Amino acid sequence: MKALTLYDITKSFETAEGRVEVLNAVSLGLEAGQSLALTGESGSGKSTLLHIAAGLEQPDAGRIFVGPEDLTAMGDAGRARLRRGQVGLIFQQFNLIPSLSVAANLGFQARLAGKADDGFVTDLAQRLGLGGLMQRYPEQLSGGQQQRVAIGRCLAARPALVLADEPTGNLDEATGDQVLDLMLQLTAEAGAALLLVTHSPRLAARCDARAHLRAGQLAEAP
Amino acid sequence: MTRAALLALISHWWRNPLQLVMLLVGLALATALWSGVQALNAEARAAYSTAEGLLSDGGTARLEHASGQMDQAEFARLRRAGWHVSPVIEGRAALGTGRVTVLGIDPLSTEAGMGAALAASDLEGFFNGLGYAHPQTLAEIGPTDQPLRATQAVPVGTVLFDIATAQTLLGADGWITRLSLAASQPDGLQPLETLAPGLRLIAPDDGAELAGLTDSFHLNLTAFGLLAFAVGLFIVHSAVGLAFEQRRAMFRTLRALGLPLRHLTACLAGEMVLFALVAGAAGLAMGYLLAAALLPDVALTLRGLYGAPVPGRLQFDPLWALAGLGMTLAGTALAGAQALWRLWHMPVLAPAQPRAWAHASARMMRLQGAAALALAGLAGVLALTGSGLVAGFSLLAATLLAAALAVPLVLSALLAVAERMARGPVAQWFWADSRQNLPRLSLALMALMLALSANIGVGTMVASFRATFIDWLDLRLVAEVNVLPRSPSEAEALHAFLTPRADAILPMQRIDATLGGQPAQVYAMKDHATFRDNWPLIAPVANVWDRLAAGDGVLVNEQLYRRAGLRPGTSTLDLPGIGPLPVLGAYPDYGNPLAQAVLSQERFIAAYPDTPIRQFALRTSDAPALIAALQDDFGLPATQITDQAQAKALSLSIFERTFLITRALNVLTLSVAALALFAALVTLSGMRLAQLAPLWALGLTPRHLAALELARALVLGLLTMVFALPVGVLLAQVLLSVINVQAFGWRLPMQVFPADWARLGLWASVAVLAAAAVPALRLWRKGAAQLLRVFAYER
């Protein structure tokens, strides 16, 4: 079963220099439990595609399905509901909620989606190595620890689709590898599909499939 | 190098025009409110100076009779004895469509200062009945039978005439009010004590009371101006602090590129001076307009409350403008000092990420708490040991500052409790996030708390005063009709005319005196049920009215009772020509700046014979018929008759005018505070995007987030209002029991008006919602696009 399907996604932006086409009829699909690495140069449209897949941004043309649900037919509230319940987002800058403790951050999206399971969150925290850090605040954590909290927050809500945008971009190589290992392992266990946006061919090689964006179109990886 | 650095620094403002507008508006408003109040004060003080120059006989000594009038023959007698004296007559008369003070002088014998209003060429006209008056007086009274000429040298409400013309207008031919004594006198003159034993020599200083009497009023205005200025500076501090944080990376880059720290600091200081000058000039213009708009009410207040003649039109004074700009520069320096200090101590390799609002740290909170405690302690010491108006205002300032500093701590504690009690994830985030953002809003919330508590305090004081004053008016103004005779002969004729027509005739006689070292008046009181049944008394002795009627003592007004520390039953009061008399009780006398004592009519007449009757209070069951008889049968002009309803309406209108300026400044201060909150919320909204974007990504809609932002502002505003309530009540208590007693000499019972507070709460909520609406609306309408940028900028 497809966890994510993108059909002919086209997106352009108005800039001072005129209209710039970022995505040109991009189509791709992601099966449940599959991981797909999306690579490409800076400005190739990777993040835009990920934002469109999450319903954060609207395409100019094309259709998006998360599972069986047509994201393009939904309004703002519908897309928000889908994100809460079906989609997990992981960012390069972690984007934790600074005013909440690690414990509250971990359970936040799950509670938002009405899927709170304290036992699952505690277990997840242990597996992520966050057991002793639950009462700390994000500012008191290292970059690697913060990203583990972000992964935990995403997976605690048991999403069908995980969208990760350069999740190890702010981490050193060793920590990045650890974080990616955890992410791949946990998403696989949860049966979630993972779309990983990355610059790194080394990290991309660890996913089940790879796609390369060049000038807004899917192309052969270099 | 300087140009490049300045261009780089100023480029920040081009990219953040709203922030620049807030900074300039904050400075301009602060300057406007402060300089507006100063313009009012300066105008009033200049008017007192003019009035004292003329009305106190050019600052010379004078001779008066206890009765307030003397035969003109005294003048001739003293002149023949070689004394350089000049006759003056002063009284109230109807002229045109109004009543004015008619001042009559003899220009040939008067000192130069006294006749300053007259040029030599005008003398002939002056002798032929030409009068001089302030242009405003001329406008107020309209056309008159008497020829009048405009001059700025005569105070508002007074018309200067030759003595003969004035005597005719006042119906007092052959009578004068006083003799003014030239500063230099020939040697070897017979002493005045033997030559004129019935006359009292009044030293020049005794006449210069106006400025002293009105000091408290001006101190009140200044305190309000300062409060508004401080609230305005909150905006400036907030804008300067934010600009500093946002330009941290730029400062680091400029320094890394070789701009010396000294140079950078000078550039920033220069930038602030430039802003201060631009905003200060705008603020001065606004302040001038504000003062011009408020001056007519202030003038009426001062005339009503103190009899101080202040014109209702404002003159421009360059010194005032310079002082206003100086204040703006000083205020800007104060508001920007912290930013400059931080720049000076910032290492060149300091991390560039904005550590906005450093005082958010727990250490800063602790320091703030300690300062609040210290100020509260100071307020306590002042409340227990302080005396005088300055101590009273210091108590107010310490209380307000302590409360303002405590605002973030109290709100933080309340939000922490709410966070612990929250159940849902959004509610939990809402409270935690509100607490985290509190330091960024704390300056604005402190400003709001100051404005709200000042509003509650002053509002409670005014409403308490109003309620008490209306009750008091009902008790004091019981006589149905009041009649003002224009001369002693008319008073006699009136008494005869009224005896068969009125139920009771209560004549009012008084002399000016000095009681307990204060300028005062002694009144005669006829023993009558009007007083026995209606006059409220403070701490009266037993059988007070019987003892007063028997001449066994005096009643004193509350001002004298408090200022001289008199205790009915044990204290005595030394009266001129009588000696010490027991104090029998005190009576409230709101609005009167002078000390006052009341004697029985018999005792008064025995001590001060020949004192003219200034007014008759008449009791009658048919006031309209009596008024008609006075006008038609006796021929008394309507301007000499006041009925009870008129007197009450007049007193109430004076009262309302008195607090109009206070109310206006109150509203303006609240508006400035709302603007401070708006500035803080708008600038914060830019910084909030990074905090809100993850929530949006996790599934909250921009509409939901915007509603939460509005709710947050409302909750913080309402919590601030709740905190401001006890502070405002405390403020009202200080105003009523300390400031009013020091400033005016009377104490009022505090009454609470919860409906007024609810109304203020509603207005505050509207102000807070209005301030929060723009950023919330922006988030609502452009939310997704803005929030997306947070993620787009990650690379």
Short mmCIF file of C-alpha atoms in Angstrom, two decimals, chain B residues 441-739:
data_model
loop_
_atom_site.label_atom_id
_atom_site.label_comp_id
_atom_site.label_asym_id
_atom_site.label_seq_id
_atom_site.Cartn_x
_atom_site.Cartn_y
_atom_site.Cartn_z
CA LEU B 441 6.54 41.37 27.17
CA SER B 442 7.36 42.31 30.72
CA LEU B 443 8.32 45.92 29.98
CA ALA B 444 5.05 46.52 28.16
CA LEU B 445 3.08 44.73 30.87
CA MET B 446 4.81 46.82 33.52
CA ALA B 447 3.82 49.94 31.60
CA LEU B 448 0.26 48.64 31.36
CA MET B 449 0.19 47.88 35.09
CA LEU B 450 1.41 51.40 35.87
CA ALA B 451 -1.24 52.96 33.67
CA LEU B 452 -4.01 50.71 35.00
CA SER B 453 -3.16 51.16 38.66
CA ALA B 454 -2.85 54.93 38.14
CA ASN B 455 -6.26 54.82 36.48
CA ILE B 456 -7.80 52.80 39.32
CA GLY B 457 -6.12 54.90 42.00
CA VAL B 458 -6.96 58.28 40.55
CA GLY B 459 -10.41 57.10 39.45
CA THR B 460 -11.22 55.83 42.94
CA MET B 461 -9.93 59.04 44.46
CA VAL B 462 -11.99 61.22 42.12
CA ALA B 463 -15.12 59.09 42.49
CA SER B 464 -14.76 59.03 46.30
CA PHE B 465 -14.25 62.76 46.26
CA ARG B 466 -17.24 63.28 44.01
CA ALA B 467 -19.57 61.17 46.14
CA THR B 468 -18.44 62.87 49.34
CA PHE B 469 -18.52 66.29 47.74
CA ILE B 470 -22.09 65.92 46.48
CA ASP B 471 -23.29 64.78 49.92
CA TRP B 472 -21.43 67.65 51.47
CA LEU B 473 -22.86 70.18 49.00
CA ASP B 474 -26.38 69.02 49.86
CA LEU B 475 -25.66 69.67 53.52
CA ARG B 476 -23.75 72.92 53.12
CA LEU B 477 -25.86 74.64 50.47
CA VAL B 478 -29.18 74.48 52.24
CA ALA B 479 -30.06 78.17 51.95
CA GLU B 480 -32.51 78.55 49.11
CA VAL B 481 -31.23 81.94 47.92
CA ASN B 482 -27.94 83.84 48.26
CA VAL B 483 -27.72 87.60 47.78
CA LEU B 484 -24.58 89.69 47.28
CA PRO B 485 -24.91 93.32 48.40
CA ARG B 486 -22.68 95.71 46.48
CA SER B 487 -22.02 98.12 49.34
CA PRO B 488 -22.58 98.44 53.11
CA SER B 489 -25.50 100.77 52.50
CA GLU B 490 -27.11 98.32 50.10
CA ALA B 491 -26.59 95.56 52.68
CA GLU B 492 -28.52 97.57 55.26
CA ALA B 493 -31.31 98.28 52.81
CA LEU B 494 -31.46 94.66 51.76
CA HIS B 495 -31.72 93.49 55.37
CA ALA B 496 -34.64 95.78 55.93
CA PHE B 497 -36.28 94.69 52.68
CA LEU B 498 -35.81 90.97 53.40
CA THR B 499 -36.87 90.92 57.05
CA PRO B 500 -40.59 90.59 56.34
CA ARG B 501 -40.12 88.47 53.24
CA ALA B 502 -37.65 85.69 54.15
CA ASP B 503 -38.04 82.93 56.77
CA ALA B 504 -34.50 83.54 57.94
CA ILE B 505 -31.71 85.94 56.97
CA LEU B 506 -28.22 84.57 57.59
CA PRO B 507 -25.69 87.33 57.00
CA MET B 508 -22.13 86.39 56.01
CA GLN B 509 -19.35 88.53 57.45
CA ARG B 510 -15.67 87.77 57.44
CA ILE B 511 -12.26 89.23 58.05
CA ASP B 512 -8.93 88.15 56.66
CA ALA B 513 -6.48 87.03 59.29
CA THR B 514 -3.52 84.79 59.96
CA LEU B 515 -4.42 81.70 61.97
CA GLY B 516 -1.87 79.14 63.08
CA GLY B 517 0.64 80.89 60.82
CA GLN B 518 -1.54 80.39 57.73
CA PRO B 519 -3.49 82.86 55.63
CA ALA B 520 -7.04 82.50 56.85
CA GLN B 521 -10.50 83.97 57.16
CA VAL B 522 -12.66 84.34 60.25
CA TYR B 523 -16.41 84.10 59.64
CA ALA B 524 -19.42 85.06 61.69
CA MET B 525 -22.19 82.48 62.05
CA LYS B 526 -25.69 83.25 63.18
CA ASP B 527 -27.12 80.65 65.55
CA HIS B 528 -29.75 78.98 63.40
CA ALA B 529 -31.17 75.53 62.69
CA THR B 530 -29.80 75.78 59.15
CA PHE B 531 -26.32 75.18 60.57
CA ARG B 532 -27.24 73.10 63.63
CA ASP B 533 -29.20 70.57 61.57
CA ASN B 534 -27.07 70.36 58.46
CA TRP B 535 -23.41 71.07 59.02
CA PRO B 536 -21.36 67.86 59.22
CA LEU B 537 -18.70 68.11 61.93
CA ILE B 538 -15.50 66.21 62.56
CA ALA B 539 -14.76 65.37 66.22
CA PRO B 540 -17.11 67.94 67.80
CA VAL B 541 -17.22 68.52 71.56
CA ALA B 542 -20.48 67.94 73.45
CA ASN B 543 -23.12 70.66 72.98
CA VAL B 544 -20.98 72.14 70.26
CA TRP B 545 -23.65 74.42 68.77
CA ASP B 546 -24.76 75.77 72.16
CA ARG B 547 -21.19 76.51 73.12
CA LEU B 548 -20.52 78.19 69.78
CA ALA B 549 -23.66 80.31 70.12
CA ALA B 550 -22.59 81.30 73.62
CA GLY B 551 -19.26 82.50 72.23
CA ASP B 552 -17.35 79.83 74.15
CA GLY B 553 -15.14 78.80 71.26
CA VAL B 554 -14.63 78.46 67.51
CA LEU B 555 -15.19 75.93 64.79
CA VAL B 556 -12.32 75.45 62.35
CA ASN B 557 -12.27 74.02 58.86
CA GLU B 558 -10.63 70.66 58.21
CA GLN B 559 -7.65 72.28 56.51
CA LEU B 560 -6.75 74.28 59.63
CA TYR B 561 -7.65 71.35 61.90
CA ARG B 562 -5.19 69.03 60.14
CA ARG B 563 -2.42 71.47 59.24
CA ALA B 564 -2.25 73.02 62.72
CA GLY B 565 -2.88 69.67 64.45
CA LEU B 566 -5.81 71.04 66.46
CA ARG B 567 -7.77 68.78 68.80
CA PRO B 568 -11.34 69.86 69.60
CA GLY B 569 -11.84 70.00 73.35
CA THR B 570 -8.19 70.47 74.19
CA SER B 571 -6.66 72.88 71.63
CA THR B 572 -7.16 76.62 71.51
CA LEU B 573 -6.90 78.97 68.55
CA ASP B 574 -5.46 82.47 68.82
CA LEU B 575 -7.76 84.95 67.05
CA PRO B 576 -6.69 88.51 66.23
CA GLY B 577 -8.23 90.97 68.66
CA ILE B 578 -9.73 88.20 70.80
CA GLY B 579 -6.93 85.90 71.95
CA PRO B 580 -7.07 82.15 72.49
CA LEU B 581 -10.47 80.44 72.15
CA PRO B 582 -11.21 76.71 72.58
CA VAL B 583 -11.61 74.72 69.38
CA LEU B 584 -15.07 73.12 69.49
CA GLY B 585 -14.97 71.07 66.30
CA ALA B 586 -13.95 70.97 62.65
CA TYR B 587 -16.03 71.01 59.50
CA PRO B 588 -15.20 69.69 56.01
CA ASP B 589 -14.48 72.55 53.62
CA TYR B 590 -13.57 70.89 50.33
CA GLY B 591 -12.03 73.07 47.68
CA ASN B 592 -10.98 75.90 49.98
CA PRO B 593 -7.23 76.49 50.03
CA LEU B 594 -7.43 78.83 53.04
CA ALA B 595 -7.67 78.12 56.73
CA GLN B 596 -11.00 79.15 58.22
CA ALA B 597 -12.54 79.70 61.65
CA VAL B 598 -16.17 80.35 62.56
CA LEU B 599 -17.29 82.48 65.50
CA SER B 600 -20.75 83.22 66.79
CA GLN B 601 -22.17 86.33 65.18
CA GLU B 602 -22.32 88.22 68.49
CA ARG B 603 -18.71 87.44 69.39
CA PHE B 604 -17.60 88.36 65.85
CA ILE B 605 -19.38 91.73 65.83
CA ALA B 606 -18.00 92.56 69.26
CA ALA B 607 -14.45 91.82 68.12
CA TYR B 608 -14.65 93.19 64.59
CA PRO B 609 -17.19 95.99 64.46
CA ASP B 610 -17.98 97.70 61.14
CA THR B 611 -17.23 94.57 59.15
CA PRO B 612 -19.39 94.77 56.04
CA ILE B 613 -21.90 92.06 55.20
CA ARG B 614 -20.69 90.33 52.05
CA GLN B 615 -23.58 87.99 51.48
CA PHE B 616 -26.99 87.01 52.82
CA ALA B 617 -28.03 83.37 52.82
CA LEU B 618 -31.83 83.34 52.81
CA ARG B 619 -34.24 80.63 53.95
CA THR B 620 -37.59 80.75 52.24
CA SER B 621 -40.35 78.38 51.22
CA ASP B 622 -40.89 80.27 47.96
CA ALA B 623 -37.53 81.01 46.37
CA PRO B 624 -38.86 82.13 42.94
CA ALA B 625 -41.17 84.71 44.59
CA LEU B 626 -38.36 86.04 46.77
CA ILE B 627 -36.00 86.29 43.79
CA ALA B 628 -38.68 88.09 41.79
CA ALA B 629 -39.27 90.52 44.65
CA LEU B 630 -35.54 91.21 44.98
CA GLN B 631 -35.28 91.97 41.27
CA ASP B 632 -38.57 93.77 40.67
CA ASP B 633 -39.27 95.52 43.97
CA PHE B 634 -35.77 96.09 45.33
CA GLY B 635 -34.11 96.51 41.91
CA LEU B 636 -31.19 94.14 42.61
CA PRO B 637 -29.55 92.92 39.36
CA ALA B 638 -29.80 89.20 38.65
CA THR B 639 -26.02 88.90 38.82
CA GLN B 640 -26.19 89.64 42.59
CA ILE B 641 -28.63 86.78 43.26
CA THR B 642 -27.82 83.09 43.27
CA ASP B 643 -30.34 80.38 43.94
CA GLN B 644 -29.43 77.06 45.52
CA ALA B 645 -29.60 75.07 42.30
CA GLN B 646 -27.27 77.56 40.59
CA ALA B 647 -24.81 77.43 43.48
CA LYS B 648 -24.76 73.64 43.42
CA ALA B 649 -24.39 73.51 39.66
CA LEU B 650 -21.53 76.01 39.85
CA SER B 651 -19.78 74.07 42.60
CA LEU B 652 -20.20 70.81 40.72
CA SER B 653 -18.95 72.29 37.48
CA ILE B 654 -15.87 73.59 39.29
CA PHE B 655 -15.40 70.12 40.73
CA GLU B 656 -15.74 68.39 37.37
CA ARG B 657 -13.32 70.85 35.78
CA THR B 658 -10.85 70.25 38.58
CA PHE B 659 -10.40 66.63 37.61
CA LEU B 660 -10.84 66.97 33.88
CA ILE B 661 -7.12 67.42 33.34
CA THR B 662 -6.39 64.43 35.60
CA ARG B 663 -8.84 62.29 33.66
CA ALA B 664 -7.41 63.42 30.33
CA LEU B 665 -3.87 62.56 31.41
CA ASN B 666 -5.15 59.25 32.76
CA VAL B 667 -6.65 58.28 29.42
CA LEU B 668 -3.52 59.42 27.56
CA THR B 669 -1.28 57.37 29.85
CA LEU B 670 -3.42 54.28 29.29
CA SER B 671 -3.26 54.88 25.54
CA VAL B 672 0.53 55.12 25.67
CA ALA B 673 0.63 51.87 27.66
CA ALA B 674 -1.58 50.18 25.05
CA LEU B 675 0.83 51.44 22.40
CA ALA B 676 3.74 50.01 24.39
CA LEU B 677 1.98 46.65 24.43
CA PHE B 678 1.24 46.93 20.71
CA ALA B 679 4.91 47.70 20.00
CA ALA B 680 6.04 44.74 22.08
CA LEU B 681 3.54 42.33 20.52
CA VAL B 682 4.28 43.43 16.96
CA THR B 683 8.03 43.11 17.41
CA LEU B 684 7.59 39.87 19.29
CA SER B 685 5.38 38.46 16.53
CA GLY B 686 8.37 38.45 14.16
CA MET B 687 10.43 36.53 16.69
CA ARG B 688 7.53 34.23 17.54
CA LEU B 689 7.35 32.68 14.07
CA ALA B 690 10.19 30.30 14.82
CA GLN B 691 8.36 29.18 17.96
CA LEU B 692 5.01 28.78 16.27
CA ALA B 693 6.20 27.10 13.07
CA PRO B 694 6.77 23.67 14.69
CA LEU B 695 3.26 23.80 16.16
CA TRP B 696 1.89 24.48 12.72
CA ALA B 697 3.98 21.68 11.25
CA LEU B 698 2.61 19.39 13.95
CA GLY B 699 -0.94 20.10 12.93
CA LEU B 700 -2.27 23.32 14.47
CA THR B 701 -3.81 25.67 11.92
CA PRO B 702 -2.66 29.32 11.61
CA ARG B 703 -6.19 30.31 12.66
CA HIS B 704 -5.85 28.25 15.84
CA LEU B 705 -2.41 29.73 16.51
CA ALA B 706 -3.69 33.28 15.91
CA ALA B 707 -6.55 32.67 18.34
CA LEU B 708 -4.08 31.37 20.90
CA GLU B 709 -1.90 34.46 20.42
CA LEU B 710 -4.94 36.68 21.03
CA ALA B 711 -5.93 34.63 24.05
CA ARG B 712 -2.40 34.88 25.43
CA ALA B 713 -2.40 38.69 25.16
CA LEU B 714 -5.84 38.83 26.75
CA VAL B 715 -4.88 36.51 29.61
CA LEU B 716 -1.70 38.47 30.31
CA GLY B 717 -3.62 41.75 30.10
CA LEU B 718 -6.34 40.52 32.46
CA LEU B 719 -3.82 39.09 34.93
CA THR B 720 -2.02 42.44 34.84
CA MET B 721 -5.36 44.16 35.47
CA VAL B 722 -6.04 41.86 38.44
CA PHE B 723 -2.61 42.68 39.84
CA ALA B 724 -3.15 46.39 39.16
CA LEU B 725 -6.38 46.38 41.17
CA PRO B 726 -4.91 46.13 44.69
CA VAL B 727 -2.05 48.41 43.63
CA GLY B 728 -4.58 50.97 42.40
CA VAL B 729 -6.61 50.73 45.60
CA LEU B 730 -3.41 51.23 47.60
CA LEU B 731 -2.62 54.20 45.38
CA ALA B 732 -6.08 55.64 46.02
CA GLN B 733 -5.56 55.18 49.75
CA VAL B 734 -2.23 57.04 49.56
CA LEU B 735 -3.81 59.79 47.45
CA LEU B 736 -6.75 60.21 49.81
CA SER B 737 -5.02 59.88 53.13
CA VAL B 738 -1.56 61.28 52.39
CA ILE B 739 -1.37 63.39 49.23
#
